[in-house]
Tab-separated table of C-alpha atoms in Angstrom:
chain	number	residue	atom	x	y	z
A	186	MET	CA	-2.995	-38.151	-1.837
A	187	ARG	CA	-5.163	-35.488	-1.320
A	188	ILE	CA	-2.621	-32.728	-0.318
A	189	VAL	CA	-0.004	-33.679	-2.360
A	190	CYS	CA	-2.388	-32.235	-5.553
A	191	ARG	CA	-2.529	-29.336	-3.321
A	192	LEU	CA	0.849	-28.814	-3.590
A	193	PHE	CA	1.324	-29.117	-6.755
A	194	ALA	CA	-1.120	-27.543	-7.413
A	195	VAL	CA	0.772	-24.424	-5.199
A	196	VAL	CA	3.455	-24.507	-7.868
A	197	VAL	CA	2.248	-25.184	-10.632
A	198	ALA	CA	0.793	-22.002	-9.760
A	199	ALA	CA	3.208	-19.945	-8.491
A	200	SER	CA	4.520	-20.596	-12.325
A	201	THR	CA	2.401	-19.804	-14.075
A	202	ALA	CA	1.202	-15.976	-13.383
A	203	ALA	CA	1.627	-13.956	-16.874
A	204	ALA	CA	3.656	-11.405	-17.094
A	205	GLY	CA	3.912	-10.943	-12.834
A	206	TYR	CA	1.535	-8.696	-11.493
A	207	LEU	CA	1.526	-5.227	-10.227
A	208	ASP	CA	2.662	-4.221	-5.926
A	209	MET	CA	0.696	-1.525	-5.678
A	210	HIS	CA	1.436	-1.177	-2.149
A	211	VAL	CA	5.043	-0.580	-0.954
A	212	HIS	CA	6.218	1.699	1.379
A	213	THR	CA	10.047	3.145	1.863
A	214	ALA	CA	11.254	5.486	4.439
A	215	GLY	CA	14.393	7.875	4.567
A	216	ILE	CA	16.114	10.275	7.776
A	217	GLY	CA	16.702	12.892	5.368
A	218	ALA	CA	20.663	10.638	4.641
A	219	GLY	CA	22.066	11.564	0.206
A	220	GLY	CA	19.193	15.279	0.580
A	221	SER	CA	16.018	12.939	-0.290
A	222	GLY	CA	14.920	14.835	2.832
A	223	ALA	CA	12.550	12.655	3.660
A	224	PHE	CA	12.363	12.011	7.407
A	225	VAL	CA	11.381	10.278	10.972
A	226	GLY	CA	9.804	12.458	13.708
A	227	ALA	CA	11.128	12.461	16.976
A	228	GLU	CA	8.567	10.954	18.339
A	229	MET	CA	8.080	7.583	16.369
A	230	ARG	CA	12.409	8.026	15.815
A	231	GLY	CA	12.326	7.288	19.949
A	232	ASN	CA	9.441	4.295	19.146
A	233	VAL	CA	10.465	0.875	19.174
A	234	ARG	CA	8.803	0.691	15.551
A	235	PHE	CA	11.844	2.496	14.319
A	236	ARG	CA	13.642	0.141	14.173
A	237	PHE	CA	11.575	-2.615	13.911
A	238	TYR	CA	10.771	-1.055	10.482
A	239	LEU	CA	13.991	-0.357	9.381
A	240	ARG	CA	15.248	-4.252	9.983
A	241	ALA	CA	12.239	-4.936	7.477
A	242	PHE	CA	13.289	-2.611	4.457
A	243	GLY	CA	16.464	-4.815	5.059
A	244	VAL	CA	18.475	-1.276	5.924
A	245	SER	CA	20.714	-0.247	9.209
A	246	GLU	CA	20.379	3.552	9.926
A	247	GLU	CA	24.553	3.310	9.123
A	248	GLU	CA	24.452	1.633	5.804
A	249	LEU	CA	21.478	5.648	4.801
A	250	GLU	CA	23.827	7.170	5.986
A	251	ALA	CA	27.010	5.541	4.176
A	252	GLU	CA	24.746	5.312	0.689
A	253	GLY	CA	22.184	7.855	1.280
A	254	ASP	CA	17.513	7.066	1.616
A	255	GLY	CA	17.534	6.345	-2.323
A	256	LEU	CA	19.352	2.385	-0.411
A	257	ALA	CA	16.325	1.036	0.203
A	258	ILE	CA	14.254	1.529	-3.101
A	259	ARG	CA	18.020	0.541	-4.988
A	260	ARG	CA	16.675	-2.796	-2.253
A	261	ILE	CA	13.649	-3.286	-3.009
A	262	SER	CA	13.998	-3.097	-7.042
A	263	ALA	CA	16.259	-6.422	-6.754
A	264	GLN	CA	13.765	-8.161	-4.760
A	265	VAL	CA	11.076	-7.204	-7.211
A	266	ALA	CA	13.405	-7.589	-9.282
A	267	GLU	CA	14.272	-12.058	-8.160
A	268	SER	CA	10.086	-12.313	-7.738
A	269	GLN	CA	8.599	-14.742	-10.326
A	270	GLN	CA	5.233	-13.492	-9.506
A	271	VAL	CA	5.704	-10.220	-9.191
A	272	ALA	CA	7.098	-7.624	-11.898
A	273	ARG	CA	6.421	-4.591	-10.967
A	274	ALA	CA	5.850	-2.213	-7.277
A	275	VAL	CA	4.944	1.025	-7.137
A	276	ILE	CA	6.359	2.862	-4.823
A	277	LEU	CA	4.484	5.328	-2.419
A	278	ALA	CA	5.434	8.836	-0.921
A	279	MET	CA	4.381	9.898	2.907
A	280	ASP	CA	3.569	13.733	2.955
A	281	GLY	CA	2.700	14.846	6.915
A	282	VAL	CA	0.754	17.286	9.169
A	283	VAL	CA	-0.257	20.530	7.053
A	284	ALA	CA	-0.955	23.212	9.395
A	285	ASP	CA	-1.375	26.602	7.402
A	286	GLY	CA	-0.947	25.490	4.134
A	287	ASP	CA	2.529	23.805	5.360
A	288	LEU	CA	4.258	21.074	6.251
A	289	ASP	CA	5.085	20.733	10.502
A	290	ARG	CA	7.541	18.395	11.025
A	291	GLU	CA	6.479	18.528	14.750
A	292	ALA	CA	3.475	16.286	13.589
A	293	THR	CA	4.187	14.306	11.204
A	294	GLN	CA	5.212	11.723	12.326
A	295	PHE	CA	6.575	9.770	9.172
A	296	TYR	CA	7.008	12.093	5.434
A	297	VAL	CA	8.506	10.789	1.980
A	298	PRO	CA	9.244	13.449	-0.362
A	299	ASN	CA	7.013	13.248	-3.566
A	300	ASP	CA	10.375	14.405	-5.263
A	301	PHE	CA	12.379	12.310	-4.332
A	302	VAL	CA	10.538	9.293	-4.628
A	303	ALA	CA	9.778	10.477	-8.520
A	304	THR	CA	13.928	10.720	-8.907
A	305	GLU	CA	15.105	7.085	-7.516
A	306	VAL	CA	11.721	5.225	-9.160
A	307	ARG	CA	13.039	6.014	-12.588
A	308	ARG	CA	16.154	4.842	-11.983
A	309	TYR	CA	14.730	1.420	-12.131
A	310	ASP	CA	12.384	-0.293	-14.831
A	311	ASN	CA	10.465	-2.439	-12.413
A	312	LEU	CA	9.207	0.236	-10.098
A	313	CYS	CA	6.291	3.132	-10.266
A	314	TYR	CA	5.752	6.199	-9.072
A	315	GLY	CA	2.742	6.742	-6.334
A	316	ALA	CA	2.526	10.322	-4.764
A	317	SER	CA	1.132	12.060	-1.641
A	318	VAL	CA	-0.485	14.674	-1.239
A	319	ASN	CA	-1.894	17.313	1.733
A	320	PRO	CA	-5.220	18.646	0.140
A	321	TYR	CA	-4.553	21.394	2.767
A	322	ARG	CA	-1.438	22.366	2.136
A	323	HIS	CA	-1.577	25.787	0.221
A	324	ASP	CA	-0.411	24.447	-3.273
A	325	ALA	CA	-2.102	21.423	-3.356
A	326	LEU	CA	-3.541	21.125	-6.710
A	327	ALA	CA	-0.600	21.829	-8.371
A	328	ARG	CA	1.948	19.390	-6.558
A	329	LEU	CA	-1.171	17.108	-8.220
A	330	GLU	CA	-0.256	18.363	-11.184
A	331	GLN	CA	2.788	17.525	-11.269
A	332	ALA	CA	2.965	14.022	-9.643
A	333	LYS	CA	0.467	13.793	-13.488
A	334	ALA	CA	3.420	15.207	-15.012
A	335	ASP	CA	5.887	12.568	-12.747
A	336	GLY	CA	3.762	9.936	-14.043
A	337	ALA	CA	1.659	8.719	-10.581
A	338	LEU	CA	0.441	5.851	-10.837
A	339	LEU	CA	-1.852	6.687	-7.653
A	340	VAL	CA	-1.957	8.853	-4.901
A	341	LYS	CA	-1.207	8.520	-1.315
A	342	TRP	CA	-3.425	8.834	1.701
A	343	ILE	CA	-2.770	8.231	5.856
A	344	PRO	CA	-5.683	10.710	6.405
A	345	ASN	CA	-5.103	8.128	11.313
A	346	ILE	CA	-1.515	9.987	10.935
A	347	MET	CA	-2.005	13.529	8.659
A	348	LEU	CA	-4.842	14.043	10.697
A	349	PHE	CA	-7.468	15.466	7.855
A	350	ASP	CA	-10.777	14.557	7.185
A	351	PRO	CA	-10.734	13.520	4.348
A	352	ALA	CA	-15.110	14.049	4.605
A	353	ASP	CA	-14.332	17.928	4.706
A	354	PRO	CA	-15.875	19.746	1.902
A	355	ALA	CA	-12.978	22.395	2.405
A	356	ILE	CA	-11.300	19.486	0.074
A	357	GLU	CA	-14.295	19.038	-2.438
A	358	PRO	CA	-11.000	21.642	-4.705
A	359	PHE	CA	-8.450	18.662	-4.507
A	360	TYR	CA	-10.933	16.244	-5.483
A	361	GLY	CA	-12.265	17.244	-8.733
A	362	LYS	CA	-8.655	18.350	-9.246
A	363	LEU	CA	-7.939	14.678	-8.832
A	364	VAL	CA	-10.851	13.603	-10.956
A	365	GLU	CA	-9.810	15.820	-13.700
A	366	LEU	CA	-6.219	14.311	-13.933
A	367	ASP	CA	-7.305	10.807	-13.762
A	368	LEU	CA	-5.581	9.920	-11.178
A	369	PRO	CA	-6.788	7.157	-8.217
A	370	LEU	CA	-6.857	7.506	-4.285
A	371	LEU	CA	-5.371	4.982	-2.084
A	372	SER	CA	-6.193	6.031	1.024
A	373	HIS	CA	-5.615	3.924	4.607
A	374	ALA	CA	-9.290	3.094	6.025
A	375	GLY	CA	-10.117	1.519	9.053
A	376	LYS	CA	-7.595	1.456	12.282
A	377	GLU	CA	-3.284	2.416	11.871
A	378	GLN	CA	-1.961	0.818	14.161
A	379	ALA	CA	2.352	1.438	12.835
A	380	PHE	CA	2.207	4.303	14.296
A	381	ALA	CA	3.428	5.955	17.705
A	382	ASP	CA	-0.021	8.119	17.116
A	383	ALA	CA	-3.157	7.758	15.552
A	384	ARG	CA	-6.941	10.022	15.015
A	385	ASP	CA	-8.655	6.467	13.897
A	386	ASP	CA	-11.676	8.703	13.797
A	387	PHE	CA	-10.124	10.051	9.988
A	388	GLY	CA	-9.984	6.244	9.746
A	389	ASP	CA	-13.732	5.550	9.190
A	390	PRO	CA	-14.198	4.532	5.729
A	391	ARG	CA	-17.675	5.977	5.804
A	392	ARG	CA	-15.553	9.541	4.475
A	393	LEU	CA	-14.970	8.203	2.197
A	394	ALA	CA	-18.169	8.632	1.041
A	395	PHE	CA	-17.317	12.722	0.059
A	396	PRO	CA	-14.568	12.045	-3.191
A	397	LEU	CA	-16.865	9.198	-4.220
A	398	SER	CA	-19.649	11.333	-4.499
A	399	LEU	CA	-18.016	13.363	-6.678
A	400	GLY	CA	-16.356	10.073	-8.608
A	401	VAL	CA	-13.128	10.488	-7.752
A	402	THR	CA	-10.965	6.801	-7.900
A	403	VAL	CA	-11.155	5.326	-4.590
A	404	ILE	CA	-8.064	2.660	-3.202
A	405	ALA	CA	-9.315	2.059	0.144
A	406	ALA	CA	-6.754	0.026	1.746
A	407	HIS	CA	-6.756	-3.194	3.706
A	408	ILE	CA	-11.037	-3.293	3.157
A	409	ALA	CA	-11.177	-0.921	6.680
A	410	THR	CA	-10.142	-4.471	8.446
A	411	THR	CA	-9.768	-3.864	11.474
A	412	GLY	CA	-10.946	-0.651	14.531
A	413	ASP	CA	-14.704	0.565	14.142
A	414	SER	CA	-16.776	3.684	13.514
A	415	GLU	CA	-20.285	4.946	15.710
A	416	GLY	CA	-19.359	0.984	17.222
A	417	GLU	CA	-19.813	-0.323	14.234
A	418	ASP	CA	-17.354	-2.971	13.144
A	419	ASN	CA	-15.396	-1.050	9.536
A	420	PHE	CA	-14.975	-4.289	7.755
A	421	GLU	CA	-18.723	-4.513	8.231
A	422	ARG	CA	-18.669	-0.462	7.571
A	423	ILE	CA	-17.418	-0.636	4.329
A	424	LEU	CA	-19.136	-3.525	2.475
A	425	PRO	CA	-22.439	-1.498	1.685
A	426	MET	CA	-20.585	0.798	0.250
A	427	PHE	CA	-19.132	-1.100	-2.379
A	428	ASP	CA	-22.851	-1.712	-3.800
A	429	GLU	CA	-22.964	2.232	-3.509
A	430	TYR	CA	-20.472	3.519	-5.296
A	431	PRO	CA	-19.547	1.635	-8.189
A	432	SER	CA	-15.485	4.285	-7.711
A	433	LEU	CA	-15.182	2.402	-5.146
A	434	TYR	CA	-12.095	-0.335	-5.019
A	435	SER	CA	-9.880	-1.825	-2.519
A	436	GLU	CA	-6.385	-3.936	-1.672
A	437	ILE	CA	-5.888	-6.925	0.620
A	438	SER	CA	-2.266	-5.961	1.574
A	439	SER	CA	-1.566	-6.860	5.370
A	440	LEU	CA	-4.124	-9.125	4.958
A	441	THR	CA	-3.273	-12.190	5.795
A	442	GLN	CA	-0.877	-10.354	9.371
A	443	VAL	CA	-1.722	-12.169	11.902
A	444	ASN	CA	-3.431	-9.102	13.655
A	445	LYS	CA	-5.974	-9.988	10.701
A	446	ARG	CA	-6.947	-13.073	10.726
A	447	ASN	CA	-10.117	-14.043	9.182
A	448	TYR	CA	-10.889	-10.776	6.923
A	449	LEU	CA	-9.350	-12.192	3.527
A	450	LYS	CA	-11.563	-15.552	4.309
A	451	ARG	CA	-14.502	-12.718	4.552
A	452	ALA	CA	-13.576	-11.260	2.248
A	453	LEU	CA	-13.505	-13.449	-0.603
A	454	GLU	CA	-16.538	-14.601	1.121
A	455	VAL	CA	-18.902	-11.084	0.025
A	456	PRO	CA	-20.347	-12.101	-3.326
A	457	GLY	CA	-18.661	-10.492	-5.789
A	458	LEU	CA	-15.866	-8.108	-3.832
A	459	ASP	CA	-13.985	-10.113	-5.381
A	460	ARG	CA	-13.800	-7.598	-8.266
A	461	ARG	CA	-13.011	-5.141	-6.452
A	462	LEU	CA	-10.040	-5.706	-5.120
A	463	LEU	CA	-6.297	-5.191	-5.972
A	464	TYR	CA	-3.171	-6.805	-5.365
A	465	GLY	CA	-0.836	-5.100	-2.862
A	466	THR	CA	1.755	-6.483	-0.403
A	467	ASP	CA	2.221	-2.904	2.592
A	468	TYR	CA	5.455	-3.565	2.469
A	469	PRO	CA	8.054	-4.165	4.936
A	470	LEU	CA	4.908	-5.887	6.435
A	471	GLN	CA	5.168	-9.238	4.791
A	472	PHE	CA	8.254	-10.167	6.956
A	473	ARG	CA	7.851	-13.915	7.768
A	474	LEU	CA	7.177	-14.041	11.919
A	475	LEU	CA	3.845	-11.406	10.804
A	476	VAL	CA	2.395	-12.787	7.815
A	477	SER	CA	3.412	-17.143	9.032
A	478	PRO	CA	1.081	-18.957	6.751
A	479	PHE	CA	1.473	-21.622	10.261
A	480	TRP	CA	-1.225	-18.309	11.614
A	481	HIS	CA	-3.849	-19.807	9.373
A	482	PHE	CA	-5.032	-23.117	10.519
A	483	PRO	CA	-7.804	-25.127	8.455
A	484	ASP	CA	-8.177	-22.475	6.669
A	485	ILE	CA	-4.953	-23.333	5.054
A	486	ARG	CA	-3.436	-27.212	5.442
A	487	VAL	CA	0.049	-27.856	6.901
A	488	GLY	CA	1.831	-28.737	3.531
A	489	THR	CA	0.749	-25.910	2.334
A	490	ALA	CA	1.791	-23.909	5.098
A	491	HIS	CA	5.554	-25.548	4.936
A	492	LEU	CA	5.128	-25.759	1.395
A	493	VAL	CA	5.052	-21.159	0.677
A	494	ASN	CA	7.527	-20.622	4.419
A	495	SER	CA	10.039	-22.383	2.243
A	496	ILE	CA	9.248	-20.031	-0.268
A	497	PRO	CA	12.492	-17.568	0.091
A	498	ASN	CA	11.418	-14.243	-2.072
A	499	ARG	CA	9.109	-12.205	0.468
A	500	TRP	CA	6.812	-11.139	-3.003
A	501	ASP	CA	6.573	-14.901	-4.411
A	502	ARG	CA	5.732	-16.205	-0.924
A	503	ASP	CA	2.839	-13.595	-0.085
A	504	VAL	CA	1.212	-14.419	-3.873
A	505	ALA	CA	1.818	-18.036	-3.018
A	506	LEU	CA	0.144	-17.921	1.064
A	507	LYS	CA	-2.703	-15.540	-0.724
A	508	ARG	CA	-3.616	-17.435	-3.620
A	509	ALA	CA	-3.076	-20.723	-1.449
A	510	MET	CA	-6.319	-18.949	0.561
A	511	GLY	CA	-8.188	-18.737	-1.873
A	512	THR	CA	-7.424	-15.460	-3.633
A	513	PRO	CA	-9.021	-15.186	-7.504
A	514	GLU	CA	-6.207	-14.436	-10.137
A	515	HIS	CA	-8.233	-12.034	-11.918
A	516	VAL	CA	-7.578	-10.193	-8.595
A	517	PHE	CA	-3.477	-10.212	-8.333
A	518	ALA	CA	-3.741	-9.131	-11.746
A	519	ARG	CA	-6.006	-6.121	-11.435
A	520	SER	CA	-3.176	-3.885	-10.512
A	521	ALA	CA	-2.479	-3.206	-13.316
A	522	GLU	CA	-5.526	-3.388	-14.931
A	523	LEU	CA	-6.791	-0.776	-13.074
A	524	LEU	CA	-4.174	1.694	-12.218
A	525	ASP	CA	-2.591	3.177	-15.382
A	526	VAL	CA	1.258	0.751	-15.480
A	527	GLU	CA	1.548	1.908	-19.141
A	528	ARG	CA	3.029	5.392	-17.993
A	529	CYS	CA	6.032	3.789	-15.598
A	530	LEU	CA	6.856	1.699	-18.385
A	531	LEU	CA	7.554	5.154	-21.050
A	532	ARG	CA	9.513	7.247	-18.265
A	533	THR	CA	12.612	8.301	-19.187
A	534	ASP	CA	15.912	7.623	-16.461
A	535	PRO	CA	16.778	10.679	-14.431
A	536	PRO	CA	19.600	12.813	-15.361
């Protein structure tokens, strides 16, 4: 009887999300098709992960060549539209490595231009724009201004693959501009395992203390799960920072992946941490095998795992799994509360 009641509770909760959540961590990618300007570096394109990720996006290289890189974003929009839980998603641009003030294509593994994402998401009323600007670009501050003008809800970094130190005093003007524009910074924290190479010392969450000290709203992705810095587990390393810096937030994307088992449970057991967490998926990495509910015994029951696994929509499945693992409703709602989602709703369509 207890199992039946638990299953019923999951079904009821899954049908009562008020207006739909905002997924604030959704990636796209491209190969330059249709004039997007996006590219995947030679090393990454030759890596087994490349085909794997295309499959996760639900596109083939041939389809992108024929229809353009906007196809991946169109398919994201269609899947979000089918979700009963998630109403909108923030599509993230991704800047690359910068040398002497300009993009270093040879050193960049993955690049998705701001203008491409900004233009594409305006075609869909359920997608929002997340910009990405390497602070070492010669026109970095102007790019931030443009991102804000184009409706960006945040700025996204992966310092581990963009190859810069978030604690470098030389980028203080960049942080000042983020504060001026009221643009939150979503920065990867912890070890980076999705790419061919990474400088994981740049993912040390303590390096984000510098922008936090300047008043930047920082969202440290994944609660810095996986990896260690200076001999200390990154997850344990970031926890005291929430008491030190009131403008520090994090988010729960990727925390149901098999390589991050128990991290969500540990996070929800930290007093007060749930009040600083946002909802995200890290799409396209929430496909079935990697985030199967069956990895999470005994935190969820067998019947609950079967119910979650039967949900066809990947966003609904993600919400159901995280909810079954104890994630409070206010975590799912906080993305839309912290980010200026109204900017996403007031934009105009592209020509």
